Short mmCIF file of C-alpha atoms and ligand atoms in Angstrom, two decimals:
data_model
loop_
_atom_site.label_atom_id
_atom_site.label_comp_id
_atom_site.label_asym_id
_atom_site.label_seq_id
_atom_site.Cartn_x
_atom_site.Cartn_y
_atom_site.Cartn_z
CA MET A 157 36.13 167.14 155.82
CA ILE A 158 36.90 170.29 157.81
CA VAL A 159 39.66 169.64 160.34
CA ILE A 160 41.07 171.99 162.97
CA MET A 161 44.57 171.44 164.38
CA LEU A 162 44.65 172.78 167.92
CA GLY A 163 47.53 172.88 170.37
CA PRO A 164 50.28 175.01 171.90
CA PRO A 165 53.23 176.51 170.01
CA GLY A 166 55.75 173.91 168.88
CA VAL A 167 53.50 170.88 169.44
CA GLY A 168 53.71 169.91 165.76
CA LYS A 169 50.53 171.36 164.24
CA GLY A 170 52.29 172.60 161.11
CA THR A 171 54.36 169.43 160.67
CA GLN A 172 51.33 167.17 160.98
CA ALA A 173 48.92 169.38 159.03
CA LYS A 174 51.31 169.33 156.08
CA LEU A 175 51.55 165.51 156.17
CA LEU A 176 47.77 165.13 156.43
CA SER A 177 47.07 167.57 153.63
CA GLU A 178 49.62 165.89 151.35
CA ALA A 179 48.21 162.42 152.06
CA ARG A 180 44.55 163.35 151.75
CA GLY A 181 44.59 166.25 149.32
CA TYR A 182 43.08 168.63 151.87
CA ARG A 183 43.83 172.33 151.49
CA HIS A 184 46.22 173.36 154.31
CA VAL A 185 45.37 176.82 155.64
CA ALA A 186 47.98 177.98 158.19
CA THR A 187 47.28 181.47 159.53
CA GLY A 188 50.83 181.89 160.90
CA ASP A 189 52.28 181.11 157.43
CA LEU A 190 49.82 183.51 155.76
CA LEU A 191 50.80 186.28 158.17
CA ARG A 192 54.54 185.64 157.74
CA ALA A 193 54.09 185.74 153.94
CA ALA A 194 52.21 189.04 154.25
CA ARG A 195 55.09 190.44 156.33
CA ARG A 196 57.68 189.34 153.79
CA GLU A 197 55.65 190.94 151.00
CA GLY A 198 55.25 194.14 153.05
CA THR A 199 51.46 194.27 152.64
CA GLU A 200 49.20 196.34 154.90
CA LEU A 201 48.06 193.11 156.60
CA GLY A 202 51.70 192.18 157.25
CA ARG A 203 52.48 195.60 158.73
CA LYS A 204 49.43 195.46 161.01
CA ALA A 205 50.31 191.94 162.24
CA GLN A 206 54.04 192.49 162.79
CA ALA A 207 54.13 194.01 166.29
CA PHE A 208 51.63 191.50 167.71
CA MET A 209 53.53 188.54 166.29
CA ASP A 210 56.91 189.78 167.51
CA ARG A 211 55.54 190.10 171.05
CA GLY A 212 54.01 186.61 170.86
CA GLU A 213 50.49 188.01 171.13
CA LEU A 214 47.50 187.20 168.99
CA VAL A 215 46.75 189.40 166.00
CA PRO A 216 43.31 191.01 166.59
CA ASP A 217 40.30 188.87 165.70
CA GLU A 218 38.87 191.23 163.06
CA ILE A 219 42.12 191.11 161.05
CA ILE A 220 42.39 187.33 161.23
CA ILE A 221 38.73 186.62 160.57
CA GLY A 222 38.77 188.82 157.46
CA MET A 223 41.93 187.10 156.20
CA VAL A 224 40.56 183.58 156.72
CA GLU A 225 37.18 184.39 155.18
CA GLU A 226 38.98 185.60 152.08
CA VAL A 227 41.02 182.38 151.88
CA LEU A 228 38.04 180.12 152.52
CA GLY A 229 36.09 181.99 149.86
CA ALA A 230 38.76 181.03 147.33
CA VAL A 231 39.03 177.30 148.11
CA ASP A 232 36.73 174.40 147.42
CA PRO A 233 35.85 173.31 150.97
CA GLU A 234 34.22 170.16 149.61
CA GLY A 235 37.75 168.92 148.84
CA GLY A 236 38.65 169.11 152.53
CA VAL A 237 40.35 171.84 154.53
CA ILE A 238 42.79 171.57 157.39
CA LEU A 239 42.95 174.70 159.54
CA ASP A 240 46.29 175.11 161.33
CA GLY A 241 46.47 177.93 163.88
CA PHE A 242 42.87 179.02 163.37
CA PRO A 243 40.58 179.47 165.24
CA ARG A 244 42.52 180.65 168.28
CA THR A 245 39.80 182.48 170.18
CA VAL A 246 36.11 181.86 170.79
CA PRO A 247 35.07 184.82 168.54
CA GLN A 248 37.21 183.29 165.75
CA ALA A 249 35.51 179.91 166.27
CA GLU A 250 32.07 181.55 166.13
CA ALA A 251 32.98 183.43 162.95
CA LEU A 252 34.25 180.19 161.40
CA ALA A 253 31.02 178.38 162.28
CA ASP A 254 29.01 181.19 160.61
CA SER A 255 31.16 181.12 157.45
CA LEU A 256 30.91 177.34 157.15
CA ASP A 257 27.19 177.42 157.89
CA ARG A 258 26.68 179.74 154.90
CA LEU A 259 28.34 177.03 152.77
CA GLY A 260 26.25 174.27 154.36
CA LEU A 261 29.32 172.87 156.14
CA SER A 262 30.59 172.48 159.70
CA VAL A 263 33.77 171.47 161.52
CA ASP A 264 34.15 167.66 161.50
CA ARG A 265 37.19 167.09 163.71
CA VAL A 266 39.22 169.07 166.21
CA LEU A 267 42.61 167.41 166.60
CA LEU A 268 44.12 168.52 169.89
CA LEU A 269 47.87 167.89 170.12
CA THR A 270 49.51 168.01 173.54
CA ALA A 271 53.07 167.91 174.93
CA PRO A 272 54.78 169.12 178.13
CA ASP A 273 56.01 172.73 178.13
CA GLU A 274 59.70 171.76 178.36
CA VAL A 275 59.34 169.69 175.17
CA LEU A 276 57.64 172.60 173.39
CA VAL A 277 60.36 175.07 174.40
CA LYS A 278 63.11 172.72 173.17
CA ARG A 279 61.35 172.06 169.86
CA VAL A 280 60.74 175.73 169.19
CA ALA A 281 64.33 176.66 170.13
CA GLY A 282 65.61 174.07 167.64
CA ARG A 283 63.21 174.90 164.82
CA ARG A 284 64.60 176.20 161.53
CA SER A 285 62.23 177.10 158.70
CA CYS A 286 62.64 177.69 155.02
CA PRO A 287 61.26 181.16 154.21
CA VAL A 288 60.82 180.19 150.54
CA CYS A 289 59.14 176.75 150.43
CA GLY A 290 57.99 176.60 154.08
CA LYS A 291 59.70 173.30 154.96
CA VAL A 292 60.32 173.01 158.70
CA TYR A 293 63.40 171.39 160.31
CA ASN A 294 64.74 170.92 163.80
CA VAL A 295 68.41 170.99 164.77
CA HIS A 296 67.72 168.38 167.50
CA PHE A 297 65.24 166.02 165.81
CA ASN A 298 65.16 166.59 162.07
CA ALA A 299 68.24 168.45 160.84
CA PRO A 300 68.74 169.37 157.17
CA ALA A 301 71.44 167.47 155.27
CA GLU A 302 73.53 170.66 154.95
CA ASP A 303 73.62 172.88 158.02
CA GLY A 304 71.40 175.95 157.57
CA ARG A 305 70.21 175.04 154.03
CA CYS A 306 66.81 173.75 152.94
CA ASP A 307 67.02 170.21 151.52
CA ALA A 308 64.05 170.89 149.26
CA CYS A 309 64.96 174.22 147.63
CA GLY A 310 68.47 175.14 148.84
CA SER A 311 67.41 178.41 150.50
CA GLU A 312 69.00 179.65 153.71
CA LEU A 313 67.00 178.51 156.75
CA VAL A 314 65.82 181.02 159.36
CA HIS A 315 65.07 180.92 163.09
CA ARG A 316 61.71 182.64 163.58
CA ALA A 317 61.88 185.97 165.41
CA ASP A 318 59.09 184.85 167.79
CA ASP A 319 60.96 181.65 168.70
CA ASP A 320 63.28 183.27 171.27
CA PRO A 321 62.71 181.78 174.76
CA GLU A 322 61.03 184.85 176.30
CA THR A 323 58.54 185.24 173.44
CA VAL A 324 57.84 181.50 173.49
CA ARG A 325 56.94 181.70 177.19
CA ASN A 326 54.57 184.56 176.35
CA ARG A 327 53.05 182.54 173.48
CA LEU A 328 52.47 179.61 175.84
CA GLY A 329 50.66 181.91 178.30
CA VAL A 330 48.57 183.38 175.48
CA TYR A 331 47.69 179.85 174.36
CA ARG A 332 46.50 178.86 177.86
CA ARG A 333 44.43 182.03 178.33
CA GLN A 334 42.97 182.62 174.89
CA THR A 335 43.07 179.40 172.87
CA GLU A 336 42.66 176.53 175.34
CA PRO A 337 39.03 177.58 176.10
CA LEU A 338 38.26 176.39 172.57
CA VAL A 339 38.59 172.80 173.76
CA ASP A 340 35.48 173.23 175.93
CA PHE A 341 33.82 175.32 173.22
CA TYR A 342 34.04 172.35 170.84
CA ARG A 343 33.41 169.70 173.49
CA ASN A 344 30.29 171.44 174.75
CA GLY A 345 28.02 171.27 171.82
CA ALA A 346 29.70 172.88 168.81
CA GLY A 347 29.11 169.58 167.01
CA ALA A 348 32.69 168.55 166.16
CA ALA A 349 34.48 165.51 167.60
CA VAL A 350 37.48 166.58 169.68
CA VAL A 351 40.28 164.01 169.57
CA GLU A 352 43.23 164.50 171.90
CA VAL A 353 46.51 163.07 170.63
CA ASP A 354 49.76 162.86 172.58
CA GLY A 355 52.17 164.92 170.46
CA ASN A 356 55.20 163.94 172.54
CA ARG A 357 56.03 160.95 170.34
CA SER A 358 57.78 160.48 167.02
CA VAL A 359 56.39 162.33 164.01
CA ASP A 360 55.32 158.98 162.46
CA THR A 361 53.52 157.76 165.58
CA VAL A 362 51.66 161.05 165.97
CA GLN A 363 50.81 160.96 162.28
CA SER A 364 49.26 157.47 162.57
CA ALA A 365 47.15 158.58 165.55
CA LEU A 366 45.93 161.62 163.61
CA PHE A 367 45.00 159.53 160.58
CA GLU A 368 42.95 157.26 162.86
CA ALA A 369 41.27 160.32 164.38
CA VAL A 370 40.39 161.77 160.98
CA ASP A 371 39.02 158.42 159.87
CA GLY A 372 36.83 158.27 162.97
CA ARG A 373 38.80 155.49 164.67
CA GLY A 374 40.37 157.70 167.39
CA ALA A 375 38.70 158.30 170.74
CA GLY A 376 36.69 161.46 170.20
CA THR A 377 34.83 163.46 172.87
P1 AP5 B 615 51.83 180.14 164.27
O1 AP5 B 615 52.79 180.16 163.16
O2 AP5 B 615 50.50 179.49 164.06
O3 AP5 B 615 52.57 179.55 165.53
P2 AP5 B 615 52.11 178.55 166.72
O4 AP5 B 615 50.68 178.18 166.79
O5 AP5 B 615 52.67 179.19 167.93
O6 AP5 B 615 52.70 177.23 166.33
P3 AP5 B 615 54.13 176.97 165.84
O7 AP5 B 615 54.24 177.28 164.37
O8 AP5 B 615 55.13 177.61 166.76
O9 AP5 B 615 54.27 175.41 166.12
P4 AP5 B 615 53.60 174.13 165.47
O10 AP5 B 615 52.65 173.54 166.44
O11 AP5 B 615 53.09 174.39 164.07
O12 AP5 B 615 54.88 173.20 165.43
P5 AP5 B 615 55.82 172.72 164.21
O13 AP5 B 615 55.12 171.69 163.41
O14 AP5 B 615 56.42 173.89 163.51
O15 AP5 B 615 51.51 181.63 164.77
C1 AP5 B 615 52.55 182.58 164.93
C2 AP5 B 615 51.93 183.92 165.35
O16 AP5 B 615 51.02 184.39 164.33
C3 AP5 B 615 51.08 183.89 166.64
O17 AP5 B 615 51.86 184.01 167.80
C4 AP5 B 615 50.17 185.10 166.41
O18 AP5 B 615 50.83 186.32 166.67
C5 AP5 B 615 49.88 185.03 164.91
N1 AP5 B 615 48.68 184.23 164.59
C6 AP5 B 615 48.64 183.08 163.85
N2 AP5 B 615 47.37 182.62 163.78
C7 AP5 B 615 46.61 183.49 164.49
C8 AP5 B 615 45.22 183.54 164.81
N3 AP5 B 615 44.36 182.59 164.37
N4 AP5 B 615 44.77 184.55 165.59
C9 AP5 B 615 45.61 185.52 166.02
N5 AP5 B 615 46.95 185.54 165.77
C10 AP5 B 615 47.44 184.53 165.00
O19 AP5 B 615 56.96 171.98 165.06
C11 AP5 B 615 57.82 172.70 165.92
C12 AP5 B 615 59.24 172.10 165.83
O20 AP5 B 615 59.21 170.79 166.40
C13 AP5 B 615 59.77 171.94 164.40
O21 AP5 B 615 61.16 172.16 164.41
C14 AP5 B 615 59.46 170.47 164.05
O22 AP5 B 615 60.41 169.95 163.12
C15 AP5 B 615 59.59 169.81 165.42
N6 AP5 B 615 58.68 168.68 165.60
C16 AP5 B 615 57.37 168.59 165.21
N7 AP5 B 615 56.84 167.42 165.58
C17 AP5 B 615 57.84 166.74 166.23
C18 AP5 B 615 57.91 165.47 166.88
N8 AP5 B 615 56.85 164.63 166.93
N9 AP5 B 615 59.07 165.11 167.47
C19 AP5 B 615 60.17 165.96 167.44
N10 AP5 B 615 60.14 167.17 166.83
C20 AP5 B 615 59.00 167.56 166.25
#
């Protein structure tokens, strides 16, 4: 099962992808997390990505495609993969299709999460992330037991640099211009079922809808 999580910043792709991958044993590949790890480690990839990420722009396709091909080459796709934050442009989607084709695979589901912009801005403003174990919290909806500390590993939580309101507005514009066209790309003949799920509900309700979609019981187009 190859699943793509699609949707604007803050809609819950990471939260839901983690739950799905834990429940089903799929490998969770999150390009944003990979890039942030590369930045923390100070690698060449991290240095190249930094300025784009801080402005809320997409990292160039050739950098991202190379990174994802390397990751996909090291996983067993037969065990299931959930792609979170990739592809984000039509050239990335075409490159993914070519890579999977070489393995005799294709995208099975595109899970499109939606929510109004004001909800997204509030969620992103309230997000706090653990830089060590990756657990994600929200000061409004899902606060840690101790303010500013990760429940899972005790590390100090951070507010992502690209989560300030101005950069979030830019990221939303980038999503509309560069990533939303993927919905038609997949709907118009790329062979994967696109299932739209209202992400403006509780985490549990969204999770149930996504499980139904993965199991082929959601309304796909
Ligand atoms: P990335 O890290 O992928 O960011 P994003 O797509 O903008 O998505 P977010 O991580 O902001 O949100 P999310 O949808 O995962 O929401 P989350 O679950 O955290 O990318 C960052 C940057 O990296 C990009 O801007 C770009 O520069 C670069 N990049 C990455 N991939 C790239 C690519 N393929 N090509 C080029 N560049 C790339 O939830 C948000 C908050 O809401 C959390 O606090 C959470 O607790 C809360 N929440 C979640 N669900 C609910 C709910 N149902 N109810 C209430 N609160 C909720």
